[in-house]
Amino acid sequence: MSGSIKLFKVYGIPIEINVTWLFAFVLIAYSFSTGAYPGFFSGWDQKTYWLAGIFSSFLLFVSVLIHEMAHSFVALARGHKVSGITLFLFGGVSHIRGTARKPLDEFLIAFSGPCSSIIMGMLFLYFNKSFSPPDLIGTEPVDGIIFLTGWMNIILGIFNL
């Protein structure tokens, strides 16, 4: 695709990022570093806010990629061809060739992405040991990153249902 950078292949599926995603990465990292993390977790130094924001932006990239890979893997399992995955400014797209032969195929392909995001979110929150931090002030950065990544995935999943 024009304006995209090829990264690697997963099970023969080319993974690309559109140049717009680089803008999104910076914007998301900035938003987390100057808004979300200072708002939720006071007491960290500026460097920590920025490192957490950059790492969280990367985790969001990985989360969207896994979401799209779920669509693609289910499509492959249902007999479709997948020509690639491209991540854009506001998400990603799996390039699935053809149309679903059965309504069940269409449902499973569509539902697999949101389902994977919600499951990932719940796993992150489980490992964070809570659906809300007991004490937002003084929370360790790794806990904040896990907490925010969990909720980002749940929101991503619900938004895509």
mmCIF file of C-alpha atoms in Angstrom:
data_model
loop_
_atom_site.group_PDB
_atom_site.id
_atom_site.type_symbol
_atom_site.label_atom_id
_atom_site.label_comp_id
_atom_site.label_asym_id
_atom_site.label_seq_id
_atom_site.Cartn_x
_atom_site.Cartn_y
_atom_site.Cartn_z
ATOM 1 C CA MET A 1 0.000 0.000 0.000
ATOM 2 C CA SER A 2 1.229 3.486 -0.862
ATOM 3 C CA GLY A 3 2.568 5.472 2.073
ATOM 4 C CA SER A 4 3.135 2.365 4.165
ATOM 5 C CA ILE A 5 6.271 0.894 5.679
ATOM 6 C CA LYS A 6 6.656 -2.884 5.636
ATOM 7 C CA LEU A 7 7.703 -4.177 9.038
ATOM 8 C CA PHE A 8 7.656 -7.987 8.998
ATOM 9 C CA LYS A 9 5.494 -11.021 8.278
ATOM 10 C CA VAL A 10 3.512 -13.171 10.699
ATOM 11 C CA TYR A 11 2.541 -16.577 9.302
ATOM 12 C CA GLY A 12 3.038 -15.166 5.824
ATOM 13 C CA ILE A 13 0.870 -12.089 6.463
ATOM 14 C CA PRO A 14 2.747 -8.839 5.700
ATOM 15 C CA ILE A 15 2.457 -6.274 8.493
ATOM 16 C CA GLU A 16 2.708 -2.606 7.492
ATOM 17 C CA ILE A 17 2.284 0.731 9.182
ATOM 18 C CA ASN A 18 0.983 3.677 7.240
ATOM 19 C CA VAL A 19 3.016 6.839 7.789
ATOM 20 C CA THR A 20 -0.060 8.363 9.474
ATOM 21 C CA TRP A 21 0.452 5.899 12.307
ATOM 22 C CA LEU A 22 3.801 7.498 13.133
ATOM 23 C CA PHE A 23 1.932 10.761 13.716
ATOM 24 C CA ALA A 24 -0.572 8.881 15.887
ATOM 25 C CA PHE A 25 2.250 7.268 17.882
ATOM 26 C CA VAL A 26 3.723 10.672 18.742
ATOM 27 C CA LEU A 27 0.305 12.198 19.501
ATOM 28 C CA ILE A 28 -0.710 9.278 21.737
ATOM 29 C CA ALA A 29 2.633 9.283 23.571
ATOM 30 C CA TYR A 30 2.287 13.038 24.118
ATOM 31 C CA SER A 31 -1.298 12.666 25.387
ATOM 32 C CA PHE A 32 -0.364 9.922 27.829
ATOM 33 C CA SER A 33 2.787 11.721 28.999
ATOM 34 C CA THR A 34 1.192 15.119 29.581
ATOM 35 C CA GLY A 35 -2.418 14.183 30.335
ATOM 36 C CA ALA A 36 -3.386 10.668 31.364
ATOM 37 C CA TYR A 37 -0.401 9.712 33.490
ATOM 38 C CA PRO A 38 -0.004 13.020 35.371
ATOM 39 C CA GLY A 39 -3.791 13.092 35.848
ATOM 40 C CA PHE A 40 -4.073 9.575 37.246
ATOM 41 C CA PHE A 41 -0.674 9.065 38.842
ATOM 42 C CA SER A 42 0.816 12.043 40.623
ATOM 43 C CA GLY A 43 4.282 11.952 42.077
ATOM 44 C CA TRP A 44 6.229 10.589 39.124
ATOM 45 C CA ASP A 45 8.989 12.724 37.627
ATOM 46 C CA GLN A 46 8.680 14.125 34.085
ATOM 47 C CA LYS A 47 11.069 11.560 32.606
ATOM 48 C CA THR A 48 8.939 8.738 34.012
ATOM 49 C CA TYR A 49 5.746 10.257 32.579
ATOM 50 C CA TRP A 50 7.379 10.449 29.143
ATOM 51 C CA LEU A 51 8.844 6.946 29.269
ATOM 52 C CA ALA A 52 5.490 5.548 30.402
ATOM 53 C CA GLY A 53 3.705 7.484 27.647
ATOM 54 C CA ILE A 54 6.053 6.261 24.925
ATOM 55 C CA PHE A 55 5.883 2.665 26.168
ATOM 56 C CA SER A 56 2.075 2.835 26.416
ATOM 57 C CA SER A 57 1.855 4.173 22.869
ATOM 58 C CA PHE A 58 3.954 1.193 21.763
ATOM 59 C CA LEU A 59 1.699 -1.201 23.713
ATOM 60 C CA LEU A 60 -1.333 0.321 22.006
ATOM 61 C CA PHE A 61 0.380 -0.347 18.659
ATOM 62 C CA VAL A 62 0.930 -3.982 19.680
ATOM 63 C CA SER A 63 -2.659 -4.256 20.944
ATOM 64 C CA VAL A 64 -4.133 -2.977 17.669
ATOM 65 C CA LEU A 65 -1.843 -5.341 15.767
ATOM 66 C CA ILE A 66 -3.019 -8.329 17.851
ATOM 67 C CA HIS A 67 -6.630 -7.210 17.327
ATOM 68 C CA GLU A 68 -6.102 -7.197 13.543
ATOM 69 C CA MET A 69 -4.187 -10.486 13.659
ATOM 70 C CA ALA A 70 -7.189 -12.078 15.382
ATOM 71 C CA HIS A 71 -9.400 -11.006 12.457
ATOM 72 C CA SER A 72 -6.824 -12.342 10.001
ATOM 73 C CA PHE A 73 -6.218 -15.688 11.718
ATOM 74 C CA VAL A 74 -9.937 -16.428 11.965
ATOM 75 C CA ALA A 75 -10.316 -15.466 8.292
ATOM 76 C CA LEU A 76 -7.506 -17.874 7.387
ATOM 77 C CA ALA A 77 -9.088 -20.609 9.504
ATOM 78 C CA ARG A 78 -12.392 -20.060 7.675
ATOM 79 C CA GLY A 79 -10.710 -20.480 4.277
ATOM 80 C CA HIS A 80 -10.114 -16.865 3.271
ATOM 81 C CA LYS A 81 -6.893 -15.362 1.981
ATOM 82 C CA VAL A 82 -5.314 -12.477 3.864
ATOM 83 C CA SER A 83 -3.000 -10.235 1.863
ATOM 84 C CA GLY A 84 -1.802 -8.100 4.771
ATOM 85 C CA ILE A 85 -2.459 -5.936 7.800
ATOM 86 C CA THR A 86 -1.982 -2.166 7.757
ATOM 87 C CA LEU A 87 -2.013 0.056 10.838
ATOM 88 C CA PHE A 88 -3.306 3.592 10.271
ATOM 89 C CA LEU A 89 -3.810 6.789 12.246
ATOM 90 C CA PHE A 90 -7.014 5.562 13.920
ATOM 91 C CA GLY A 91 -6.490 1.810 14.013
ATOM 92 C CA GLY A 92 -5.829 -0.942 11.545
ATOM 93 C CA VAL A 93 -7.284 -3.000 8.757
ATOM 94 C CA SER A 94 -6.898 -6.639 7.795
ATOM 95 C CA HIS A 95 -6.870 -7.058 4.033
ATOM 96 C CA ILE A 96 -9.116 -10.114 3.685
ATOM 97 C CA ARG A 97 -9.842 -11.213 0.134
ATOM 98 C CA GLY A 98 -13.319 -12.185 -0.941
ATOM 99 C CA THR A 99 -16.552 -12.214 0.984
ATOM 100 C CA ALA A 100 -17.632 -14.629 3.659
ATOM 101 C CA ARG A 101 -19.401 -17.683 2.318
ATOM 102 C CA LYS A 102 -21.569 -18.070 5.394
ATOM 103 C CA PRO A 103 -23.006 -15.547 7.860
ATOM 104 C CA LEU A 104 -21.248 -17.452 10.665
ATOM 105 C CA ASP A 105 -17.883 -16.853 8.980
ATOM 106 C CA GLU A 106 -18.581 -13.120 8.769
ATOM 107 C CA PHE A 107 -19.630 -13.035 12.427
ATOM 108 C CA LEU A 108 -16.585 -14.973 13.652
ATOM 109 C CA ILE A 109 -14.159 -12.855 11.640
ATOM 110 C CA ALA A 110 -15.771 -9.610 12.830
ATOM 111 C CA PHE A 111 -16.116 -10.697 16.469
ATOM 112 C CA SER A 112 -12.601 -12.113 16.860
ATOM 113 C CA GLY A 113 -10.855 -8.714 16.952
ATOM 114 C CA PRO A 114 -12.986 -7.115 19.690
ATOM 115 C CA CYS A 115 -12.989 -10.389 21.619
ATOM 116 C CA SER A 116 -9.170 -10.530 21.556
ATOM 117 C CA SER A 117 -8.951 -6.908 22.747
ATOM 118 C CA ILE A 118 -11.344 -7.478 25.648
ATOM 119 C CA ILE A 119 -9.522 -10.662 26.690
ATOM 120 C CA MET A 120 -6.150 -8.858 26.534
ATOM 121 C CA GLY A 121 -7.575 -6.010 28.601
ATOM 122 C CA MET A 122 -8.920 -8.375 31.229
ATOM 123 C CA LEU A 123 -5.565 -10.185 31.395
ATOM 124 C CA PHE A 124 -3.698 -6.903 31.882
ATOM 125 C CA LEU A 125 -6.116 -5.874 34.632
ATOM 126 C CA TYR A 126 -5.885 -9.311 36.244
ATOM 127 C CA PHE A 127 -2.111 -8.991 36.339
ATOM 128 C CA ASN A 128 -2.586 -5.529 37.780
ATOM 129 C CA LYS A 129 -4.654 -7.353 40.440
ATOM 130 C CA SER A 130 -7.508 -4.857 40.335
ATOM 131 C CA PHE A 131 -10.023 -3.132 38.099
ATOM 132 C CA SER A 132 -9.121 0.135 39.793
ATOM 133 C CA PRO A 133 -5.904 0.998 41.595
ATOM 134 C CA PRO A 134 -6.430 1.146 45.356
ATOM 135 C CA ASP A 135 -4.172 4.179 45.673
ATOM 136 C CA LEU A 136 -3.519 6.244 42.563
ATOM 137 C CA ILE A 137 -0.978 8.417 44.355
ATOM 138 C CA GLY A 138 2.365 6.666 44.525
ATOM 139 C CA THR A 139 1.435 3.824 42.196
ATOM 140 C CA GLU A 140 4.525 2.351 40.573
ATOM 141 C CA PRO A 141 4.935 3.210 36.869
ATOM 142 C CA VAL A 142 4.726 -0.429 35.779
ATOM 143 C CA ASP A 143 1.370 -0.724 37.582
ATOM 144 C CA GLY A 144 0.132 2.427 35.870
ATOM 145 C CA ILE A 145 1.199 1.178 32.444
ATOM 146 C CA ILE A 146 -0.462 -2.214 32.994
ATOM 147 C CA PHE A 147 -3.621 -0.542 34.318
ATOM 148 C CA LEU A 148 -3.913 1.910 31.418
ATOM 149 C CA THR A 149 -3.097 -0.761 28.818
ATOM 150 C CA GLY A 150 -5.791 -3.014 30.264
ATOM 151 C CA TRP A 151 -8.447 -0.341 30.025
ATOM 152 C CA MET A 152 -7.262 0.763 26.558
ATOM 153 C CA ASN A 153 -7.806 -2.782 25.304
ATOM 154 C CA ILE A 154 -11.242 -3.115 26.887
ATOM 155 C CA ILE A 155 -12.309 0.221 25.380
ATOM 156 C CA LEU A 156 -10.847 -0.789 22.002
ATOM 157 C CA GLY A 157 -12.799 -4.048 22.140
ATOM 158 C CA ILE A 158 -16.095 -2.446 23.157
ATOM 159 C CA PHE A 159 -15.701 0.328 20.580
ATOM 160 C CA ASN A 160 -15.227 -2.287 17.842
ATOM 161 C CA LEU A 161 -18.175 -4.516 18.764
#
